[in-house]
PDB file of C-alpha atoms in Angstrom:
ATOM      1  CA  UNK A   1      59.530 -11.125 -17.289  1.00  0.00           C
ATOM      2  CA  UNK A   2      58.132 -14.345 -19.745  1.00  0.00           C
ATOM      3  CA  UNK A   3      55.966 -14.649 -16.058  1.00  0.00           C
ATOM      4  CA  UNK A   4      54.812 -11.367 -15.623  1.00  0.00           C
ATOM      5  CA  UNK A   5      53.795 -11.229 -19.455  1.00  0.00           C
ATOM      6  CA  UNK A   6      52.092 -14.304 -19.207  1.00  0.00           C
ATOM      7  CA  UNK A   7      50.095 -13.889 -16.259  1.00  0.00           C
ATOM      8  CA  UNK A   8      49.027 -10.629 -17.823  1.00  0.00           C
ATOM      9  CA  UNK A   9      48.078 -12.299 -21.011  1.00  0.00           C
ATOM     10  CA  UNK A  10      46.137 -14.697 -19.092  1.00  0.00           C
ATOM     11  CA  UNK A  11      44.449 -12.342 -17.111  1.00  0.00           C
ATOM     12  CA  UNK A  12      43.312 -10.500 -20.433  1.00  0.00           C
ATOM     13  CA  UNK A  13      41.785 -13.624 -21.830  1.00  0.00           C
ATOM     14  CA  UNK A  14      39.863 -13.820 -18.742  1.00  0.00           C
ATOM     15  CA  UNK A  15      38.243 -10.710 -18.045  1.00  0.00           C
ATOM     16  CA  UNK A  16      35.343 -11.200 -20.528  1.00  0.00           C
ATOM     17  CA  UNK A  17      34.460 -14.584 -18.400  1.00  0.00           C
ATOM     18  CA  UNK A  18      35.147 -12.223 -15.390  1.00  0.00           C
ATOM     19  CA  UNK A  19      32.944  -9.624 -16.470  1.00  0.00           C
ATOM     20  CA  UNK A  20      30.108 -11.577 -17.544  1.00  0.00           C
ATOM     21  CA  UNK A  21      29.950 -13.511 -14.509  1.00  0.00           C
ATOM     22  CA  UNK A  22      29.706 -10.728 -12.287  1.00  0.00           C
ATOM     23  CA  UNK A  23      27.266  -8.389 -14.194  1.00  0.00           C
ATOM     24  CA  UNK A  24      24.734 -11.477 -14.434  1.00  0.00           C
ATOM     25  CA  UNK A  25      25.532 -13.674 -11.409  1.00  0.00           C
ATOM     26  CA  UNK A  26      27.361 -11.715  -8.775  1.00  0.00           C
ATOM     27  CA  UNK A  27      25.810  -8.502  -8.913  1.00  0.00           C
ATOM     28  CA  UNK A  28      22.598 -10.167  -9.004  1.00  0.00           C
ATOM     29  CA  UNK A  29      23.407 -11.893  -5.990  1.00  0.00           C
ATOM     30  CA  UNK A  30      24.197  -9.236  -4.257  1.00  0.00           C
ATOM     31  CA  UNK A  31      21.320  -7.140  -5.311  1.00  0.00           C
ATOM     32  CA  UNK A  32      18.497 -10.363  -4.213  1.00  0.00           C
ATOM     33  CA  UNK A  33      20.495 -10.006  -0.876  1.00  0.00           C
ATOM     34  CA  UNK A  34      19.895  -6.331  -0.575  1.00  0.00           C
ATOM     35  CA  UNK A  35      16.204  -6.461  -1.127  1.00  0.00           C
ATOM     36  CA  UNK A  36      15.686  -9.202   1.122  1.00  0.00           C
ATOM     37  CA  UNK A  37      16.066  -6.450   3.577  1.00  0.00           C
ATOM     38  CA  UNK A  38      13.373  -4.523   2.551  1.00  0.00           C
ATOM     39  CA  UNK A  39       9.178  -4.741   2.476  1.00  0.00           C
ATOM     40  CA  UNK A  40       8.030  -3.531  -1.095  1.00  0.00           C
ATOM     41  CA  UNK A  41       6.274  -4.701  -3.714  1.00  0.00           C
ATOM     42  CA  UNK A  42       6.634  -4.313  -7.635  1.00  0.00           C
ATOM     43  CA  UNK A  43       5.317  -1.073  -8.138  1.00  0.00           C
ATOM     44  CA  UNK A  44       6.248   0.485  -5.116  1.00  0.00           C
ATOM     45  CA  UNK A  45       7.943   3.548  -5.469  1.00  0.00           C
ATOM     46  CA  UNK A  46       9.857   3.417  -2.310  1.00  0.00           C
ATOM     47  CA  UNK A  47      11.207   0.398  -0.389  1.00  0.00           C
ATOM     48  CA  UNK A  48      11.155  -0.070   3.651  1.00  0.00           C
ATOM     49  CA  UNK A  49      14.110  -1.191   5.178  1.00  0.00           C
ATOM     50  CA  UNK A  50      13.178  -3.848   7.560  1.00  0.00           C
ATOM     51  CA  UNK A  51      16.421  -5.852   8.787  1.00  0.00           C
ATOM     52  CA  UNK A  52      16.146  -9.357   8.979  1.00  0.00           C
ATOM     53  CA  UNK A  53      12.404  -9.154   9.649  1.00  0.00           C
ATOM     54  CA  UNK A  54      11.877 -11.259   6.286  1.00  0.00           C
ATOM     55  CA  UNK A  55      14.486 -14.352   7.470  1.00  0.00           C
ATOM     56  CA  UNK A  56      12.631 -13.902  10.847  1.00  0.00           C
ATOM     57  CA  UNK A  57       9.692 -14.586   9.015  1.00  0.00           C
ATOM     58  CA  UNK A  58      10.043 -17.028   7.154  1.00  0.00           C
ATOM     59  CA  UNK A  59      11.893 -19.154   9.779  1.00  0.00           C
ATOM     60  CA  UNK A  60       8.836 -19.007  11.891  1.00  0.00           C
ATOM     61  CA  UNK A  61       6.871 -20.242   9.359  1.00  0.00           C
ATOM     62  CA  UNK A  62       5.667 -23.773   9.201  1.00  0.00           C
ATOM     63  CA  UNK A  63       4.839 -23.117   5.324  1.00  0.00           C
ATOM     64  CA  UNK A  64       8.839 -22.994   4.814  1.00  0.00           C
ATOM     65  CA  UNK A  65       9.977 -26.023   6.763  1.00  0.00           C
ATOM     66  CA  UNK A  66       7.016 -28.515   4.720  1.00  0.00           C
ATOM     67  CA  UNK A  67       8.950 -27.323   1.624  1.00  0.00           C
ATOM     68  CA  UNK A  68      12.620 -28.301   3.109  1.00  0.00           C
ATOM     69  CA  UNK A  69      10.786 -31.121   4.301  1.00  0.00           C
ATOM     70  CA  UNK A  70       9.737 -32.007   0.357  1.00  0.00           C
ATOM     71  CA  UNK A  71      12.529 -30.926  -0.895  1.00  0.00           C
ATOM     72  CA  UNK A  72      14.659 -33.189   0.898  1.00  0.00           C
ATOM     73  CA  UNK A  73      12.568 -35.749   0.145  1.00  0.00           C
ATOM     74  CA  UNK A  74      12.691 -35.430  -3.233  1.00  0.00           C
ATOM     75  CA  UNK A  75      16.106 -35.287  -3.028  1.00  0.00           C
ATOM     76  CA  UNK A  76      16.182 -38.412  -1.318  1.00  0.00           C
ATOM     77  CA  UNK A  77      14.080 -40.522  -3.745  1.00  0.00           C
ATOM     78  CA  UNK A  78      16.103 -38.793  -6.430  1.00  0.00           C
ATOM     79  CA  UNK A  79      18.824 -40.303  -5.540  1.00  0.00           C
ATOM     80  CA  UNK A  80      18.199 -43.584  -4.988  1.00  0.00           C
ATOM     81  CA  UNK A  81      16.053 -43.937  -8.557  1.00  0.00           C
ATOM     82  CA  UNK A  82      17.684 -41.295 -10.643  1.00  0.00           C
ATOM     83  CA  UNK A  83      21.591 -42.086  -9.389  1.00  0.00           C
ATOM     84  CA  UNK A  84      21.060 -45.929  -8.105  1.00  0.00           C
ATOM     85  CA  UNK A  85      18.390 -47.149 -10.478  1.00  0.00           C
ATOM     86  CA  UNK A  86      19.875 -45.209 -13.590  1.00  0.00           C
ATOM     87  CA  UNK A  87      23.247 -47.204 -12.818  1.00  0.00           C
ATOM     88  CA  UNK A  88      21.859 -50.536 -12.394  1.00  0.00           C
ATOM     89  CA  UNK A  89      19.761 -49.689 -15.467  1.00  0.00           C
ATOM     90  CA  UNK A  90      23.022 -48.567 -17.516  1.00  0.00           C
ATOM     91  CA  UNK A  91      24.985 -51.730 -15.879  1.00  0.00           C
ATOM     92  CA  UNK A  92      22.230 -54.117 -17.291  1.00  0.00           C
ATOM     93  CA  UNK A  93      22.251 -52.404 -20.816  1.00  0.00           C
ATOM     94  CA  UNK A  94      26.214 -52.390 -20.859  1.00  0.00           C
ATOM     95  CA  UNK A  95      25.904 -56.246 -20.475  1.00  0.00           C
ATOM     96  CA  UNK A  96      26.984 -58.469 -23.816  1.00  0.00           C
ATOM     97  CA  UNK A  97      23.259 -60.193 -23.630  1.00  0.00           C
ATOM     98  CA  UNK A  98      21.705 -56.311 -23.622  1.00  0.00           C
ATOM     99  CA  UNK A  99      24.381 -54.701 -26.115  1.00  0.00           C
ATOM    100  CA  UNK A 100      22.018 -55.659 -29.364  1.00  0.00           C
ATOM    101  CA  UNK A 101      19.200 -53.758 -28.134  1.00  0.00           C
ATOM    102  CA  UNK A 102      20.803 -50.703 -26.213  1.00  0.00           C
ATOM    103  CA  UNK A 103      19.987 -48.578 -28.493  1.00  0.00           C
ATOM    104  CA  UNK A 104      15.898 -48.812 -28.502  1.00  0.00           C
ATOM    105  CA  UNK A 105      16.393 -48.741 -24.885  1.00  0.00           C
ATOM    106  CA  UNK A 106      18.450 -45.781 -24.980  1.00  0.00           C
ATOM    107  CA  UNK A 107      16.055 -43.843 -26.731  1.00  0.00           C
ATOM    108  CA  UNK A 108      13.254 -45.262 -24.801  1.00  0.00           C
ATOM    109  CA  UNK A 109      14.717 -44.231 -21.335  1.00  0.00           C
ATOM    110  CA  UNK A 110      15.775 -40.773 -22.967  1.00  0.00           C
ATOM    111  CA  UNK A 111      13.081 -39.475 -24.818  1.00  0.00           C
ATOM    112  CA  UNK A 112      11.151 -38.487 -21.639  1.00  0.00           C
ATOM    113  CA  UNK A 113      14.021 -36.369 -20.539  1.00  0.00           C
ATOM    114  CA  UNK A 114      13.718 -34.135 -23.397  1.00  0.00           C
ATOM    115  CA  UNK A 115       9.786 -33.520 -23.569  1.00  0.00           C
ATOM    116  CA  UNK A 116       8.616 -30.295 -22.084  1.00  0.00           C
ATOM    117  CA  UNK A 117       7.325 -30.864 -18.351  1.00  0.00           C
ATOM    118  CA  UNK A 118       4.394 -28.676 -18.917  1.00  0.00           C
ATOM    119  CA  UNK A 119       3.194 -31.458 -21.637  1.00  0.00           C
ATOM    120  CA  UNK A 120       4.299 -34.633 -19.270  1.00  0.00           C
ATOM    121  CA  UNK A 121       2.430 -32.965 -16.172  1.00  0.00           C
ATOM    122  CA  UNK A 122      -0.534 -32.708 -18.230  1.00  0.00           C
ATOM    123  CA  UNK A 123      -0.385 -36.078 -19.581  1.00  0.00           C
ATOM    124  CA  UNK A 124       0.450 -37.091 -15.991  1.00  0.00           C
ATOM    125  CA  UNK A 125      -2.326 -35.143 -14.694  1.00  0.00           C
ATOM    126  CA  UNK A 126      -4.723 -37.490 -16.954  1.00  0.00           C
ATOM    127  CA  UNK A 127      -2.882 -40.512 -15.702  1.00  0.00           C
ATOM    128  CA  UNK A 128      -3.588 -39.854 -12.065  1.00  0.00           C
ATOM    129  CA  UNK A 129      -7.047 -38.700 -12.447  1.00  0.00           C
ATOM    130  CA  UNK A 130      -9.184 -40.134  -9.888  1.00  0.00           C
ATOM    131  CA  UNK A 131     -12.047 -41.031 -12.218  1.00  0.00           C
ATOM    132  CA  UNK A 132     -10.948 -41.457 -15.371  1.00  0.00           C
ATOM    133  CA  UNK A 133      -6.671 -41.485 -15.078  1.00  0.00           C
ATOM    134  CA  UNK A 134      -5.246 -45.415 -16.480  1.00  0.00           C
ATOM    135  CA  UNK A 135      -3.828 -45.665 -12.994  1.00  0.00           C
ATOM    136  CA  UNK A 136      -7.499 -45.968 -11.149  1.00  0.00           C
ATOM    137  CA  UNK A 137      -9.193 -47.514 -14.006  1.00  0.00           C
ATOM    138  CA  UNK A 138      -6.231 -50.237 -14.107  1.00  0.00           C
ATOM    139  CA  UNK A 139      -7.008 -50.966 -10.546  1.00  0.00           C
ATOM    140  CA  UNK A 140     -10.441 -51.323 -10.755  1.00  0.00           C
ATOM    141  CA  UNK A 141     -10.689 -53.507 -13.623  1.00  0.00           C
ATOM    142  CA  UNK A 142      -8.291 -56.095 -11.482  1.00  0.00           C
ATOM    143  CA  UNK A 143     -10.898 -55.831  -8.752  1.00  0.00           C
ATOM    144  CA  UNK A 144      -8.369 -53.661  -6.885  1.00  0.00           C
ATOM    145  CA  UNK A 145     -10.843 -50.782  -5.847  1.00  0.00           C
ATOM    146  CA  UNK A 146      -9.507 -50.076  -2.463  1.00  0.00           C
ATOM    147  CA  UNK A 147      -6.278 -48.566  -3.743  1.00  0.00           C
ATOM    148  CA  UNK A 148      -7.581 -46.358  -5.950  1.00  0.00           C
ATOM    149  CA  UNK A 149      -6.866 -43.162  -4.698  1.00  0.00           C
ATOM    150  CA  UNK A 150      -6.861 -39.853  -5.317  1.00  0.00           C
ATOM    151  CA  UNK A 151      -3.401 -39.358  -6.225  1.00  0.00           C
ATOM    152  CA  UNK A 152      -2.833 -35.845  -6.739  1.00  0.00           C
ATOM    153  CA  UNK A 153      -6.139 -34.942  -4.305  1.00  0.00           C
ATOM    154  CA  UNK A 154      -4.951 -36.679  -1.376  1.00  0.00           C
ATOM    155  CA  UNK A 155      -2.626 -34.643   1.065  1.00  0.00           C
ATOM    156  CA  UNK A 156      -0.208 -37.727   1.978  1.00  0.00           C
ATOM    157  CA  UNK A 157      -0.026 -38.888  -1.298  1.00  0.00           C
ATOM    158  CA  UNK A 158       0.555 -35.902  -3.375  1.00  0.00           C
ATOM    159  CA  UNK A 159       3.831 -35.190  -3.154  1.00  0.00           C
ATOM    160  CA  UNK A 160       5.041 -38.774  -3.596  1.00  0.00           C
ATOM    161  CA  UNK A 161       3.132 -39.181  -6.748  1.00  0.00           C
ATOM    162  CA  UNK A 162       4.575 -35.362  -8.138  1.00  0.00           C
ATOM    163  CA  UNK A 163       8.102 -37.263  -7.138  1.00  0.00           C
ATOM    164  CA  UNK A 164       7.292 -40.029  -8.886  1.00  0.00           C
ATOM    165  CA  UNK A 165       6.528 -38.438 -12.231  1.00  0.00           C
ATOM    166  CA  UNK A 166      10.210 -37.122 -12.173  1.00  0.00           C
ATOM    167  CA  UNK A 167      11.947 -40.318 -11.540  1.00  0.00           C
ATOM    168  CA  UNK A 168      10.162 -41.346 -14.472  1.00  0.00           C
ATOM    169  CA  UNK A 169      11.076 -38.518 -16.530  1.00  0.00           C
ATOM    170  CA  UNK A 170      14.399 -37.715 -15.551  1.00  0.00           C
ATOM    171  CA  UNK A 171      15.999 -41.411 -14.784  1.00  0.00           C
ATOM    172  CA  UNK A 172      16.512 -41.717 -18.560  1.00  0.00           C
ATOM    173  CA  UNK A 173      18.962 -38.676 -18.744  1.00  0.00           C
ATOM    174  CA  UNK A 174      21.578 -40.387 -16.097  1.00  0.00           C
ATOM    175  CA  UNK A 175      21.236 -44.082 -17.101  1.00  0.00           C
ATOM    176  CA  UNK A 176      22.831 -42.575 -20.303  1.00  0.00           C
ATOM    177  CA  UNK A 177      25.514 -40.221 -18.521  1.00  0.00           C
ATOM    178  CA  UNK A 178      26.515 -43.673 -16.755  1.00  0.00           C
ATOM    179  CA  UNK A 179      26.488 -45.268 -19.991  1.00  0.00           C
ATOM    180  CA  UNK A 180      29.183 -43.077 -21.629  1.00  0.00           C
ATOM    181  CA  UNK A 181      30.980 -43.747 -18.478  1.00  0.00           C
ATOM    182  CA  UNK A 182      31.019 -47.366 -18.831  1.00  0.00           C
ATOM    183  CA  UNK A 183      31.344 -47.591 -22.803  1.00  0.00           C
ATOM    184  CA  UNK A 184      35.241 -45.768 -21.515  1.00  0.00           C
ATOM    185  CA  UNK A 185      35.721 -48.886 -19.097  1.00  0.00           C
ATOM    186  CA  UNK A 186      38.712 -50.769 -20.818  1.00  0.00           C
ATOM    187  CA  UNK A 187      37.532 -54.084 -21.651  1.00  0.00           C
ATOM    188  CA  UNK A 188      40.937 -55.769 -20.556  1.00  0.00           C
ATOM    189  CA  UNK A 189      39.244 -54.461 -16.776  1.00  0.00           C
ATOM    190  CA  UNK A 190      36.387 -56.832 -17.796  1.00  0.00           C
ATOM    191  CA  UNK A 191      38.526 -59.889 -19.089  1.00  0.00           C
ATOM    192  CA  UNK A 192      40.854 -59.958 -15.979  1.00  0.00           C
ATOM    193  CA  UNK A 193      37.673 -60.234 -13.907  1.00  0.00           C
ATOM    194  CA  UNK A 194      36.154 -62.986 -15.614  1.00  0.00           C
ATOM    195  CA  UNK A 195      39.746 -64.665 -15.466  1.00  0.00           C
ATOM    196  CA  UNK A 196      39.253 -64.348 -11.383  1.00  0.00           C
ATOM    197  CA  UNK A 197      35.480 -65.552 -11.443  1.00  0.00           C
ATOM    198  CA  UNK A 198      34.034 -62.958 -11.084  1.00  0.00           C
ATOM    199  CA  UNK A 199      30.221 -62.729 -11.544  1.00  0.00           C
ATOM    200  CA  UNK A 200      28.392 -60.040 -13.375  1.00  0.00           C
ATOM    201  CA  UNK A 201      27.546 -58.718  -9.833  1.00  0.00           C
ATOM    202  CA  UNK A 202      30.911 -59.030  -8.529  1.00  0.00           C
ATOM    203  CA  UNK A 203      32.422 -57.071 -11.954  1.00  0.00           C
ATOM    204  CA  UNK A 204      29.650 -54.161 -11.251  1.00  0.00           C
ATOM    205  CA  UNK A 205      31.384 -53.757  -7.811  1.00  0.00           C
ATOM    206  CA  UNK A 206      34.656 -54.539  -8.970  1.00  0.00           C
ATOM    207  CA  UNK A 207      35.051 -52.936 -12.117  1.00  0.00           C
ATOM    208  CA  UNK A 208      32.347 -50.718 -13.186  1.00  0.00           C
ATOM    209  CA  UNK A 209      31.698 -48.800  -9.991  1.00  0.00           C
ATOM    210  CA  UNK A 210      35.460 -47.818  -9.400  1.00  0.00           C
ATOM    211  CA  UNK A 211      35.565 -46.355 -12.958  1.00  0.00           C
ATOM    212  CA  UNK A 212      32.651 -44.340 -13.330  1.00  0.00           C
ATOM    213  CA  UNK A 213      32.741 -42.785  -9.804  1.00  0.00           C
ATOM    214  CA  UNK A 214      33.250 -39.474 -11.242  1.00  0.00           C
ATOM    215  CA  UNK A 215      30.330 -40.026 -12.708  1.00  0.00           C
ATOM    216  CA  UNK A 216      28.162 -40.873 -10.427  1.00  0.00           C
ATOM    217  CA  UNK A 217      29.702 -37.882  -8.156  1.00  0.00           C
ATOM    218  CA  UNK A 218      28.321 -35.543 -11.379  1.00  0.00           C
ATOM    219  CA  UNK A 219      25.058 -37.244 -11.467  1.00  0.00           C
ATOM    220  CA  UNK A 220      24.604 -36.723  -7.635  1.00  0.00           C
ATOM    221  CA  UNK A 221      25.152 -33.494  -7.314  1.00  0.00           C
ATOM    222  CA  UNK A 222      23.041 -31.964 -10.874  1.00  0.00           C
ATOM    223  CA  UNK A 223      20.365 -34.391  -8.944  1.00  0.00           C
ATOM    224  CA  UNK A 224      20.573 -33.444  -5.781  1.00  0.00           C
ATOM    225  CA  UNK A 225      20.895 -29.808  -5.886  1.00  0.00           C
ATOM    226  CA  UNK A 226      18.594 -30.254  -9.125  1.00  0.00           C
ATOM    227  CA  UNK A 227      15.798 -31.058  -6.391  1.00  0.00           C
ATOM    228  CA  UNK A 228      16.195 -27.880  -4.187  1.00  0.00           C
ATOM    229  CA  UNK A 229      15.762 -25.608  -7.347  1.00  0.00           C
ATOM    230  CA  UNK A 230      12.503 -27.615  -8.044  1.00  0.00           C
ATOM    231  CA  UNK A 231       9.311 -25.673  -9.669  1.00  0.00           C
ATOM    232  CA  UNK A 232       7.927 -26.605 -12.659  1.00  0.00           C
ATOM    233  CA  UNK A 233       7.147 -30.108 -11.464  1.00  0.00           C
ATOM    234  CA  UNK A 234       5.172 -29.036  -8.736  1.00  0.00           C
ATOM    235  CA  UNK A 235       3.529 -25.870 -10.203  1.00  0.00           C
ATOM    236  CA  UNK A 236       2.240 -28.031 -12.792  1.00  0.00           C
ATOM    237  CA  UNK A 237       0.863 -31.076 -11.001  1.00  0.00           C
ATOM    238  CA  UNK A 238      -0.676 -29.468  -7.582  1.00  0.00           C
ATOM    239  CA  UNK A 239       0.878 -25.567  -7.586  1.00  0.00           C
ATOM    240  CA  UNK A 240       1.564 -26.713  -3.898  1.00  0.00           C
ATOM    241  CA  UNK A 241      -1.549 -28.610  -3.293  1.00  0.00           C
ATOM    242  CA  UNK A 242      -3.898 -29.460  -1.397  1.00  0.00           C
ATOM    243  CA  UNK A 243      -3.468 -27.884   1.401  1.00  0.00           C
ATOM    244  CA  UNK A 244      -0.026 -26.485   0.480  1.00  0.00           C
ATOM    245  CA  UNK A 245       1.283 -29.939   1.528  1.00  0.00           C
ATOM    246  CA  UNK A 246       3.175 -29.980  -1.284  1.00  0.00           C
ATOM    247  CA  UNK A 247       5.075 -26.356  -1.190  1.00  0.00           C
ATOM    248  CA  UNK A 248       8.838 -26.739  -2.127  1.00  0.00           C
ATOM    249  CA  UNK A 249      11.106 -23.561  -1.891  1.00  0.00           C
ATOM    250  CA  UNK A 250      10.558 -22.594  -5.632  1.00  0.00           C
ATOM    251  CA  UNK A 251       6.778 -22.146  -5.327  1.00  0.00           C
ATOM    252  CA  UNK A 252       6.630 -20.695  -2.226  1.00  0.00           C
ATOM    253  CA  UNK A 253       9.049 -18.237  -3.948  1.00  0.00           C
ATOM    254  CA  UNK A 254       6.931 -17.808  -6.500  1.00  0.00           C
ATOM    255  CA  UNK A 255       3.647 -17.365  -4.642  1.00  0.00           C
ATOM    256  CA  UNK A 256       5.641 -14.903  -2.430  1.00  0.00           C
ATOM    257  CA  UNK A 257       6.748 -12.425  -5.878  1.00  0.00           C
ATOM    258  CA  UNK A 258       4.048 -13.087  -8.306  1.00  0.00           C
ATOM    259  CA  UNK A 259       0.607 -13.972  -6.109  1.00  0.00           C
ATOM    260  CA  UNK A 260       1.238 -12.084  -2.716  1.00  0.00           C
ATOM    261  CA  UNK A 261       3.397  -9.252  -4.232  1.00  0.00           C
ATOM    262  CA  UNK A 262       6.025  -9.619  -1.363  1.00  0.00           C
ATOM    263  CA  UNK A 263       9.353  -9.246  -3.286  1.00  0.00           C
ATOM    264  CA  UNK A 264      11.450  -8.624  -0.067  1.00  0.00           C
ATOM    265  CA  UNK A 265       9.547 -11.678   1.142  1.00  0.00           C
ATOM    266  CA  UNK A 266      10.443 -13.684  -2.091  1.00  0.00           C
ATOM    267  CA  UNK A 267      14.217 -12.447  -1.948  1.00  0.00           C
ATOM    268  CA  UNK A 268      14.402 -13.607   1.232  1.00  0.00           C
ATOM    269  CA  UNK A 269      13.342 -17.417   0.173  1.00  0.00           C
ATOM    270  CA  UNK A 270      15.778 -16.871  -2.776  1.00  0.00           C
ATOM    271  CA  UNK A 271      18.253 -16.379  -0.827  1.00  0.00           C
ATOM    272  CA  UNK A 272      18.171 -19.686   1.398  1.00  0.00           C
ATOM    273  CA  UNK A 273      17.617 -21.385  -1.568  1.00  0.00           C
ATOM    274  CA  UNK A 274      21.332 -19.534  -2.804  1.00  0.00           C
ATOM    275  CA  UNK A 275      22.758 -20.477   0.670  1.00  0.00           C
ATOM    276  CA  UNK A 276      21.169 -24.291   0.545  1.00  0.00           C
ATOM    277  CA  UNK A 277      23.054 -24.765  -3.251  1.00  0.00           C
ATOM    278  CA  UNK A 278      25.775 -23.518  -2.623  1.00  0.00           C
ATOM    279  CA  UNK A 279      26.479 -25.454   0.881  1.00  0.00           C
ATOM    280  CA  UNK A 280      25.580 -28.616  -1.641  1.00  0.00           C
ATOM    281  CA  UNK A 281      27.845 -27.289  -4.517  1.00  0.00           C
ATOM    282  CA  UNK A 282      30.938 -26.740  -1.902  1.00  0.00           C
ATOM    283  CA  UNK A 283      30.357 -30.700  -0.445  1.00  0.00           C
ATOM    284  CA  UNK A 284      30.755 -31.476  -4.002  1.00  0.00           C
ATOM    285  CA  UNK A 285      33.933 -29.756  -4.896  1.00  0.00           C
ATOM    286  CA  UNK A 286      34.882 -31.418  -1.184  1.00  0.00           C
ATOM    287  CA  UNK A 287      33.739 -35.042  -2.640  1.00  0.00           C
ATOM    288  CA  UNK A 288      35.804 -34.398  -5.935  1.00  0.00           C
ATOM    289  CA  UNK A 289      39.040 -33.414  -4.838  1.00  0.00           C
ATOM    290  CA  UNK A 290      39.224 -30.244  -7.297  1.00  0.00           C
ATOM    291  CA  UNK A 291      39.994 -27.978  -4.595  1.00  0.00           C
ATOM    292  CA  UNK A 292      43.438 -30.348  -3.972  1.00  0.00           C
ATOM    293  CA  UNK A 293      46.468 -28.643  -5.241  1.00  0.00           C
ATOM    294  CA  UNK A 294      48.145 -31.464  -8.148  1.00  0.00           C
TER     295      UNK A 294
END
């Protein structure tokens, strides 16, 4: 009966969670799904039901597999910089010769992470202009002329530099995730290390990667599936540009509802993007274990 009663009673403290999560994340869910099988637009009255006409669409589409294309690429570069860099960063700052100064590097590293993206694209904008940005100038004053470029102008080179801008941004935020990590490393750890001679490189290995690997698994995944939700960077810097050879799945999305007035065409890309996180969210619970009974 104690059971019973408690089961109830946990069920009760539940149901607001419960009902919250499907009024404004399952039912929406559901609903994007529904329309994807339709052709309407905003202020259409009625809605055509179409099938799978929009999913056959879009997978003929070259326009949608450049976007997978640069979103996996970001993703890529993401990790290595924002999940390898940021830990070799953190490692470096943990160190006893570093310790001193940690904190103006912490807040050095972080403060871009918290600055509105619509003010660093615009500064970044400036930076990468080809006439008067620091980048070109910089180059030319060292005599350097023939690799000035026209960063965010040049089709092969745009998308690397709009990556580029959000390693540099975003790095900060997990070099200091990694650092709470390691500050919860027992020292003993370190001390029976340097008892076995180990190196600082041989401790990182040793020592600091087997403790913060929980970490790093968190830091992987808000960065990886970070990079197939990815909008604002690009809108910003090129809006998919030049040439559309920068399109990712958010602003094709977005130039599907709000330019073309295709919302069955837009829920259709929304939903792949749904389908593409959660594949990536399910690896993760995989990865971690939390799906193991204890």
């Amino acid at each position: 009966m104690n059971v019973f009663r408690n089961r109830r009673l946990a069920s009760l403290y539940a149901l607001p969670a419960l009902v919250f999560v499907s009024v404004f994340v399952l039912a929406p869910l559901a609903l994007n799904l529904y329309y994807s099988l339709f052709s309407f637009n905003a202020f259409s009255p009625n809605k055509t039901y179409i099938g799978f006409d929009n999913f056959k669409r879009l997978f003929a589409d070259p326009v949608f597999y450049t976007a997978i294309r640069n979103n996996t690429l970001y993703a890529v570069i993401s990790f290595v910089f924002q999940v390898g860099a940021a830990l070799v960063i953190a490692a470096i700052l943990e160190h006893k010769l570093f310790q001193k100064m940690q904190p103006f590097f912490r807040t050095v590293f972080f403060i871009p992470s918290v600055i509105s993206f619509v003010v660093i694209g615009l500064l970044w904008q400036f930076i990468y202009n080809p006439d008067t940005g620091i980048i070109n100038l910089g180059l030319k004053a060292l005599g350097l002329h023939a690799l000035a470029q026209p960063w965010l102008g040049d089709s092969n080179l745009a998308i690397y530099a709009a990556i580029w801008v959000s390693q540099w941004q975003y790095i900060g935020y997990n070099v200091m995730l990694f650092l709470i990590a390691m500050h919860n490393i027992p020292k003993d750890f370190y001390e029976a290390a340097d008892l076995d001679g180990a190196g600082p490189v041989r401790s990182f290995f040793a020592v600091t990667l087997p403790s913060v690997k929980e970490m790093i698994l968190v830091a992987s995944m808000i960065t990886v599936l970070g990079a197939y939700k990815l909008f604002d960077e690009i809108y910003i810097l090129t809006s998919g540009g030049p040439g559309r050879s920068t399109e990712v799945l958010g602003t094709m999305l977005y130039r599907a509802a709000f330019r073309n007035d295709e919302m069955g065409y837009a829920a259709s890309i929304a939903t792949v993007v749904f389908v593409i996180t959660m594949l990536l969210s399910l690896c993760q619970i995989k990865l971690s274990g939390t799906a193991k009974d204890d």
